[in-house]
Coordinates of C-alpha atoms and ligand atoms in Angstrom, one line a residue:
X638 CA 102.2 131.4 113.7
X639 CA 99.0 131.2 111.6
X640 CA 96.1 131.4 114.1
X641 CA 93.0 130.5 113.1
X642 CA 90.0 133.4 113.2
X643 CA 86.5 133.1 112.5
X644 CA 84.8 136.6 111.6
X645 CA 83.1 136.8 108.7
X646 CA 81.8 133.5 108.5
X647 CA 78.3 134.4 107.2
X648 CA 80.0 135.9 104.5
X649 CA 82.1 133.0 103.5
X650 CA 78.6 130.9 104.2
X651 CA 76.9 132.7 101.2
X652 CA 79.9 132.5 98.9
X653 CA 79.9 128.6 99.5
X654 CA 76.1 128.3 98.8
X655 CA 76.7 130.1 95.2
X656 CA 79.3 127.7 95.1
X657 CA 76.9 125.1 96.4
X658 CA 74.4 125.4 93.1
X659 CA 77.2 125.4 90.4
X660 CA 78.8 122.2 92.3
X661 CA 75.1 120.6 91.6
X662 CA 75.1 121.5 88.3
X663 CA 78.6 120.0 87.9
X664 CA 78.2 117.2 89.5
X665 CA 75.1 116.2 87.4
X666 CA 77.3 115.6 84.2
X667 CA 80.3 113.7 85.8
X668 CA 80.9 110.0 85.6
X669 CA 79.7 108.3 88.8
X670 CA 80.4 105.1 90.6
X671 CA 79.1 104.0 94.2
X672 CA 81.4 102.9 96.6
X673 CA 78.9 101.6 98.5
X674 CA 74.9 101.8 99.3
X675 CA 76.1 104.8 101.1
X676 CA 78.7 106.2 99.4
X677 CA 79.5 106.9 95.7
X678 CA 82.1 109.2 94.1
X679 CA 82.5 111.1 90.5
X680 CA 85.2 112.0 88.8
X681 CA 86.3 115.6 87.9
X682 CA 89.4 116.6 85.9
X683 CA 90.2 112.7 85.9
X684 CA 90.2 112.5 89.5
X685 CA 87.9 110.9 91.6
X686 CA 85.7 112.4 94.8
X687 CA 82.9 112.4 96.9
X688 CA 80.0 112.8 95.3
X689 CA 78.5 116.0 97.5
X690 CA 77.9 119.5 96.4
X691 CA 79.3 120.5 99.1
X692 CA 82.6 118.9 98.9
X693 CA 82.5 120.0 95.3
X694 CA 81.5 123.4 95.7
X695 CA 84.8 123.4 97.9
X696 CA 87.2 122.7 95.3
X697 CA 85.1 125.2 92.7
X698 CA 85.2 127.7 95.5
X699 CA 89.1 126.8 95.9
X700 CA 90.0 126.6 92.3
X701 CA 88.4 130.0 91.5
X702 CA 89.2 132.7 94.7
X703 CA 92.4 131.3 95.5
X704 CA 94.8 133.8 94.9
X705 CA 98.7 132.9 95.2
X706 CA 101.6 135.1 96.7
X707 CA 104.9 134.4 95.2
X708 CA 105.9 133.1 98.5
X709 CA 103.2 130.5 99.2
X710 CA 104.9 127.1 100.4
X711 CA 102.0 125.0 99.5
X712 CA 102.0 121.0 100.0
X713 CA 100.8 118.6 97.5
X714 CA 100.0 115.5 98.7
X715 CA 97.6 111.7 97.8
X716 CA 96.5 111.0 101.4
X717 CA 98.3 108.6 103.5
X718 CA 101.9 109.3 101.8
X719 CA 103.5 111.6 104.7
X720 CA 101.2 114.6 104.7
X721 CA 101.6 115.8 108.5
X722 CA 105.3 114.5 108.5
X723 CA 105.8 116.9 106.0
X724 CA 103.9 119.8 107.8
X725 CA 105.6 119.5 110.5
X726 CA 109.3 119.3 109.1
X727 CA 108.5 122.2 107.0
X728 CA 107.1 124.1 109.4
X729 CA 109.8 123.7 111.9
X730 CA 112.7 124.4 108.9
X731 CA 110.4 127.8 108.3
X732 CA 110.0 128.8 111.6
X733 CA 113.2 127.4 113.3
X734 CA 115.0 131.3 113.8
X735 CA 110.6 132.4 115.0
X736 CA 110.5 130.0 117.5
X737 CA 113.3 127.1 118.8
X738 CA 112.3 123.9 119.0
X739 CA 111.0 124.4 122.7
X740 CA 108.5 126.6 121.6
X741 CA 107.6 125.3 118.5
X742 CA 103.8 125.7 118.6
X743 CA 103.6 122.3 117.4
X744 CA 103.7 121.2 121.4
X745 CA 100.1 123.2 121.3
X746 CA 98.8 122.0 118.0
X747 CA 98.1 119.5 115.6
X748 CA 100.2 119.7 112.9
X749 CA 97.1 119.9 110.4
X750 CA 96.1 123.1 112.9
X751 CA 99.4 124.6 111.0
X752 CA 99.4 124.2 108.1
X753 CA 95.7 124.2 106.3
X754 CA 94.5 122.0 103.8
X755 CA 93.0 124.2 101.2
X756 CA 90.0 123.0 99.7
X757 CA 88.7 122.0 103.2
X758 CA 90.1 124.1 105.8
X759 CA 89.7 126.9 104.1
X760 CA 87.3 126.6 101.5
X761 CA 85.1 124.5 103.0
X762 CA 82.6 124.5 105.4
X763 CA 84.4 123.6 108.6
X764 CA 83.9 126.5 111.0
X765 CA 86.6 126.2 113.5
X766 CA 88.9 126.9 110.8
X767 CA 89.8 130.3 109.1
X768 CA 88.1 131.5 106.4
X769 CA 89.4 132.4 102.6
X770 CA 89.6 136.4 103.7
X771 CA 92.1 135.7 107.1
X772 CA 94.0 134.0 104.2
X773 CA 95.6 137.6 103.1
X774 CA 95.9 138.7 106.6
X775 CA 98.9 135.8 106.7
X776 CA 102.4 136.6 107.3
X777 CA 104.3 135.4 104.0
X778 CA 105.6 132.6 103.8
X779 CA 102.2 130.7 103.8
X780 CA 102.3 127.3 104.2
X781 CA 99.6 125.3 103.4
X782 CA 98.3 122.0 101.9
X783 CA 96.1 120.6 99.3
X784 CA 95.3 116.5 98.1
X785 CA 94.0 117.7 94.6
X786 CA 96.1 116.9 92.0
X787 CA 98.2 118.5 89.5
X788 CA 95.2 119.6 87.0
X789 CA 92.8 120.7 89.3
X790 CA 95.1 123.1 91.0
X791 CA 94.1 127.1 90.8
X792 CA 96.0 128.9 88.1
X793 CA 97.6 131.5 90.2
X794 CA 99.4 128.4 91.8
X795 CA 100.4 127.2 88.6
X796 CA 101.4 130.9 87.5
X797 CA 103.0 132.8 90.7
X798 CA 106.6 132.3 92.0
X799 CA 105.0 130.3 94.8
X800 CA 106.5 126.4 95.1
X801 CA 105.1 123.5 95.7
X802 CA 106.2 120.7 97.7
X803 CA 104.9 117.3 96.9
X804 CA 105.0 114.2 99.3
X805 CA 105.2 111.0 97.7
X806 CA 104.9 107.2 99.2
X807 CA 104.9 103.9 97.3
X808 CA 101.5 102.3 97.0
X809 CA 101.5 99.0 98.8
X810 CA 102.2 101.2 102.0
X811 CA 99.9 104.0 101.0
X812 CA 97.3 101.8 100.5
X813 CA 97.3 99.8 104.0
X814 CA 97.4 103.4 105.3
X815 CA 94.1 104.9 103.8
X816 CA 92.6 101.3 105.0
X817 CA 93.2 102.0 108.7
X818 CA 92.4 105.5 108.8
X819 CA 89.3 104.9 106.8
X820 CA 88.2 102.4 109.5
X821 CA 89.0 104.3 112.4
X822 CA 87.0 107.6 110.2
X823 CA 83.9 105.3 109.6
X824 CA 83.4 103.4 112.7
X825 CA 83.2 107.0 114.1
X826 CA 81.0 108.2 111.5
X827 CA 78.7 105.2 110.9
X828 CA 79.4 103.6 114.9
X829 CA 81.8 101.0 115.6
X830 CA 80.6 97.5 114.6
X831 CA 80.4 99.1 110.8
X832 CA 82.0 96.6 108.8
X833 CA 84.8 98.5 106.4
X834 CA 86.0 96.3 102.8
X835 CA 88.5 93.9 103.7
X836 CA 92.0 94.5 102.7
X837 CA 91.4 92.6 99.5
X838 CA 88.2 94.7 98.6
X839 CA 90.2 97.7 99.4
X840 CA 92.5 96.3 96.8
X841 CA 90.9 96.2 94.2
X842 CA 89.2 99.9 94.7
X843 CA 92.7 101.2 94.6
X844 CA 94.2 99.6 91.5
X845 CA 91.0 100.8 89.4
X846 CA 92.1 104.4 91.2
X847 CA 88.5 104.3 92.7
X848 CA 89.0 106.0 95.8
X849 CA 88.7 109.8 96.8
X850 CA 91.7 112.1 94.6
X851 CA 92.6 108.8 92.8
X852 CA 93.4 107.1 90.7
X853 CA 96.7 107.5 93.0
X854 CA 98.9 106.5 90.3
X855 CA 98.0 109.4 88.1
X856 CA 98.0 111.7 90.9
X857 CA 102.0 110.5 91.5
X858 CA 102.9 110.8 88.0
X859 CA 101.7 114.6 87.1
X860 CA 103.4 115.8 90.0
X861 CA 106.7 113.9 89.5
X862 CA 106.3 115.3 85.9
X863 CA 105.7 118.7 87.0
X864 CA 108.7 118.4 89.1
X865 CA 111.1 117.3 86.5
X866 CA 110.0 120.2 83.8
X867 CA 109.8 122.7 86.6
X868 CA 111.9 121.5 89.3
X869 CA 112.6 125.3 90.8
X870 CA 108.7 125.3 91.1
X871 CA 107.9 121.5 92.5
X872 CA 110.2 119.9 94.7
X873 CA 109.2 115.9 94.7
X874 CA 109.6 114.2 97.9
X875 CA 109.6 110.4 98.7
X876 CA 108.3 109.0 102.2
X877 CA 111.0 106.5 102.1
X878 CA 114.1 109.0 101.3
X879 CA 113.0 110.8 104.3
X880 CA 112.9 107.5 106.4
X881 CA 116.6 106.7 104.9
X882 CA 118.5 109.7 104.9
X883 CA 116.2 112.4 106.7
X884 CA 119.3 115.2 106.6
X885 CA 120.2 114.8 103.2
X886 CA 116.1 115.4 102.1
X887 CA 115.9 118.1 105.2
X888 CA 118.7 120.0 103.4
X889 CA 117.0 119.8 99.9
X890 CA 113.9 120.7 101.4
X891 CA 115.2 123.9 103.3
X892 CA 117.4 125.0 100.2
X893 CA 114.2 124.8 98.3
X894 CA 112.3 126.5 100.4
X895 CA 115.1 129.6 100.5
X896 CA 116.0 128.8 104.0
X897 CA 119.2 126.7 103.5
X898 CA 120.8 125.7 106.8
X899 CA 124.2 127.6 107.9
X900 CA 127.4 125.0 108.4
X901 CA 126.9 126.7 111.7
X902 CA 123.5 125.3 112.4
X903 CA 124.3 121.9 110.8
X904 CA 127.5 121.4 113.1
X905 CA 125.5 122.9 116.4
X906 CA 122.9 119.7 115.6
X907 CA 119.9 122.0 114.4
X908 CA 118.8 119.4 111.3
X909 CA 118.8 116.4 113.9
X910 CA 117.0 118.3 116.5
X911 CA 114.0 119.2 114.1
X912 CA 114.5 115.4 112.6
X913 CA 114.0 114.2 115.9
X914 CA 111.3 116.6 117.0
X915 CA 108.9 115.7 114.1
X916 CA 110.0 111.9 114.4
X917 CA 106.7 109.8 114.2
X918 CA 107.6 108.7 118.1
X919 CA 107.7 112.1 119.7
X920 CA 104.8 113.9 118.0
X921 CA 102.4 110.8 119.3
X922 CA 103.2 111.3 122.6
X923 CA 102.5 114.6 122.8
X924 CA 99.3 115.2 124.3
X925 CA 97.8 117.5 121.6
X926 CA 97.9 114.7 119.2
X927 CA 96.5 112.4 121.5
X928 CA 92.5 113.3 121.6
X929 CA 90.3 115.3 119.6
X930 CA 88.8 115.0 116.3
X931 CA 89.1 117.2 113.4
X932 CA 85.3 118.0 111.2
X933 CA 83.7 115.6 113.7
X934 CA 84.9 111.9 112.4
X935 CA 88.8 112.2 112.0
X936 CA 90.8 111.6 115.5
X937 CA 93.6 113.6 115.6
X938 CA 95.4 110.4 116.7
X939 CA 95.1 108.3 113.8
X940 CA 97.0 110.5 111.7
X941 CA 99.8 109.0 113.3
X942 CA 99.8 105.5 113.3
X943 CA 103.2 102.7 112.7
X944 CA 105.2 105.4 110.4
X945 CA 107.2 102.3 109.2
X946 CA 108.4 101.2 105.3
X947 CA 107.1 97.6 104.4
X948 CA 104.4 97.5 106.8
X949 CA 102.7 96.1 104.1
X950 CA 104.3 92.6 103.8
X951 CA 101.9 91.8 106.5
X952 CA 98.8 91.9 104.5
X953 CA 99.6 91.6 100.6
X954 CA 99.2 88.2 99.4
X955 CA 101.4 87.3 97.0
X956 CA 98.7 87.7 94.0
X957 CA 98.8 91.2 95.1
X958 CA 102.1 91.9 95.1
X959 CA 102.3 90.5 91.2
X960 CA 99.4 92.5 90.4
X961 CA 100.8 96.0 92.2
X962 CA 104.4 95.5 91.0
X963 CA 102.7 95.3 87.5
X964 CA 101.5 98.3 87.7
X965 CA 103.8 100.4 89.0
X966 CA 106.4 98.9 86.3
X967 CA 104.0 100.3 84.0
X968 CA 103.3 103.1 85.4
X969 CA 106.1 104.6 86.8
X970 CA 109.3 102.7 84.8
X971 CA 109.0 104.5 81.7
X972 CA 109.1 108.0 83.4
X973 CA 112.5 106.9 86.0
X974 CA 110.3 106.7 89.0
X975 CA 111.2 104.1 91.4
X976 CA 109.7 103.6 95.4
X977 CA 112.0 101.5 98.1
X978 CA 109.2 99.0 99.2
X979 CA 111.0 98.3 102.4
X980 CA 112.0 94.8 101.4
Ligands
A3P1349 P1 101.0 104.6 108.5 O1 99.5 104.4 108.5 O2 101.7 103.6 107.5 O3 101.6 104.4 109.9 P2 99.2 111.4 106.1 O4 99.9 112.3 107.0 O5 99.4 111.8 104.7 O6 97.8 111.2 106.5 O7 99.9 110.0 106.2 C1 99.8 109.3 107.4 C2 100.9 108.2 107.4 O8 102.1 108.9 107.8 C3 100.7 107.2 108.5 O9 101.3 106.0 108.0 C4 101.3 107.8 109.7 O10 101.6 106.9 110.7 C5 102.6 108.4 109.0 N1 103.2 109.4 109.8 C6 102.6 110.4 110.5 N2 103.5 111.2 111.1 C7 104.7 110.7 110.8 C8 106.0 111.0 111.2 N3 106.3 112.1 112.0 N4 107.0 110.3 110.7 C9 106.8 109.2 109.9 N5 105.6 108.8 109.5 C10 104.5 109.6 110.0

């Protein structure tokens, strides 16, 4: 199990501050846009985010230390596609002959206290997390996450044997997803009669791709493509293949992974056991998910909220729906990538 350490963290400090001073001089010739008085975002390598050296000086600090090792598992995901379904599943296919599902340390933890996101976790400045150095001390296989894109990942993870696994969930959902858990992360960070952009605000944000690591479509399409030219190296996932016919995509996600199941295991139940463990029911009740936060604002809870396909009928009108199925027809048709919307 990867278990997080802190020593060293004034050294990691003082790396992040050189980091800190490039990221402003970055920053300073990137397109900008405000979200809002308080917020405003720029875009690097074609992708939009926060627009904060320090954030920044996480990705620099990312793109240029990270070191890959041939076996690295790493997840790709746009936030709010399936991101801790998919650390759980893989952690439990990885781990399954370490620890059986009755002492999965995912009864203890948070599946995002598993599998580290990168560029934040890691490379950032949150404390109670590991540091880049306690990165080499891990047991191979690593598994662990990032939500940049394609372009703006570190070469040796472009270069080394390691594979990437990216999660992938059509838009209408994805985008009443981010809307809830930006609400519940701002009414913490700002109090909680802070007014967030109603649904059709949000809407519009998200087609223009003006939210943090859009636009999403782009972020989609260089991973599918990645996946089709390389597909030993980038195994793409949909959201709603795993809600459909979670054995078939468990088995193509521990073949990819090396760890194909046995006939033996399959006939003894051990794919529906972890399908069923890292259901979106059971991992809500358990008590570890239930409270906390995560860097202050994000409750551990609200990563797991309806887990449903189509929960967007509710709130698209149907001007929205022309205007999204518009553009993911030109988006995604040309390049065979389809999404079940659930309806
Ligand atoms: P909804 O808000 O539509 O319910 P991410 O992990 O990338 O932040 O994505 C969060 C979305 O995945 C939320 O979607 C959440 O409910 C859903 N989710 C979390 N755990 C899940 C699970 N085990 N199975 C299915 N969906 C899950």
């Amino acid at each position: 199990m990867q278990q997080p350490k802190t020593r060293n963290q004034d050294d990691t400090q003082d790396e992040l501050l050189v980091h800190v001073d490039e990221a402003e001089r970055v920053i300073e010739d990137l397109p900008k846009t405000d979200i809002s008085s308080k917020f405003s975002i720029v875009k690097y390598q074609g992708f939009w985010c926060p627009n904060h050296s320090n954030y920044m000086a996480s990705i620099l600090y990312f793109q240029q230390h990270f070191c890959a090792r041939d076996t690295d598992l790493i997840i790709g995901s746009f936030p709010k596609t399936g991101t801790t379904w998919l650390k759980s599943l893989l952690f439990s296919v990885v781990n399954r002959e370490k620890y059986g599902i009755k002492q999965s340390p995912l009864l203890n933890n948070h599946p995002h206290e598993l599998v580290y996101r990168l560029e934040i976790d890691v490379y950032g400045n949150a404390f109670d997390y590991p540091r880049p150095h306690h990165l080499n001390e891990l047991p191979s296989p690593r598994l662990l996450h990032t939500h940049l894109p394609y372009v703006s990942l570190p070469d040796s993870i472009k270069d080394s044997g390691c594979k990437v696994l990216y999660i992938s969930r059509n838009p209408m959902d994805t985008l009443v997803s981010q809307w809830y858990f930006m609400i519940s992360a701002l009414k913490k960070m700002e109090g909680e009669d802070f007014e967030f952009f109603s649904m059709e605000e949000f809407f519009e944000f998200f087609l223009q791709g003006k939210l943090v690591h859009g636009p999403f479509f782009d972020h989609v399409v260089e991973y599918w493509k990645e996946s089709l030219e390389r597909p030993e190296k980038v195994l793409f996932l949909k959201y709603e293949d795993l809600k459909d016919d979670p054995i078939v995509e468990l088995k193509k996600l521990a073949e990819f992974v090396g760890v194909p199941f046995s006939p033996k295991e399959e006939s003894e139940g051990v794919i529906k056991e972890i399908i069923e463990f890292c259901s979106i029911g059971n991992l809500k009740e358990m008590e570890v998910n239930k409270s906390g936060v995560f860097n202050k604002f994000y409750e551990k809870k609200s990563y797991f909220r309806k887990g449903e396909v189509g929960d967007w009928t509710q709130y698209f009108t149907p001007s929205m729906v022309e205007r999204m199925n518009k553009l993911m027809k030109e988006k995604f048709e040309d390049i065979g990538l389809f999404f079940k919307l659930g309806y």
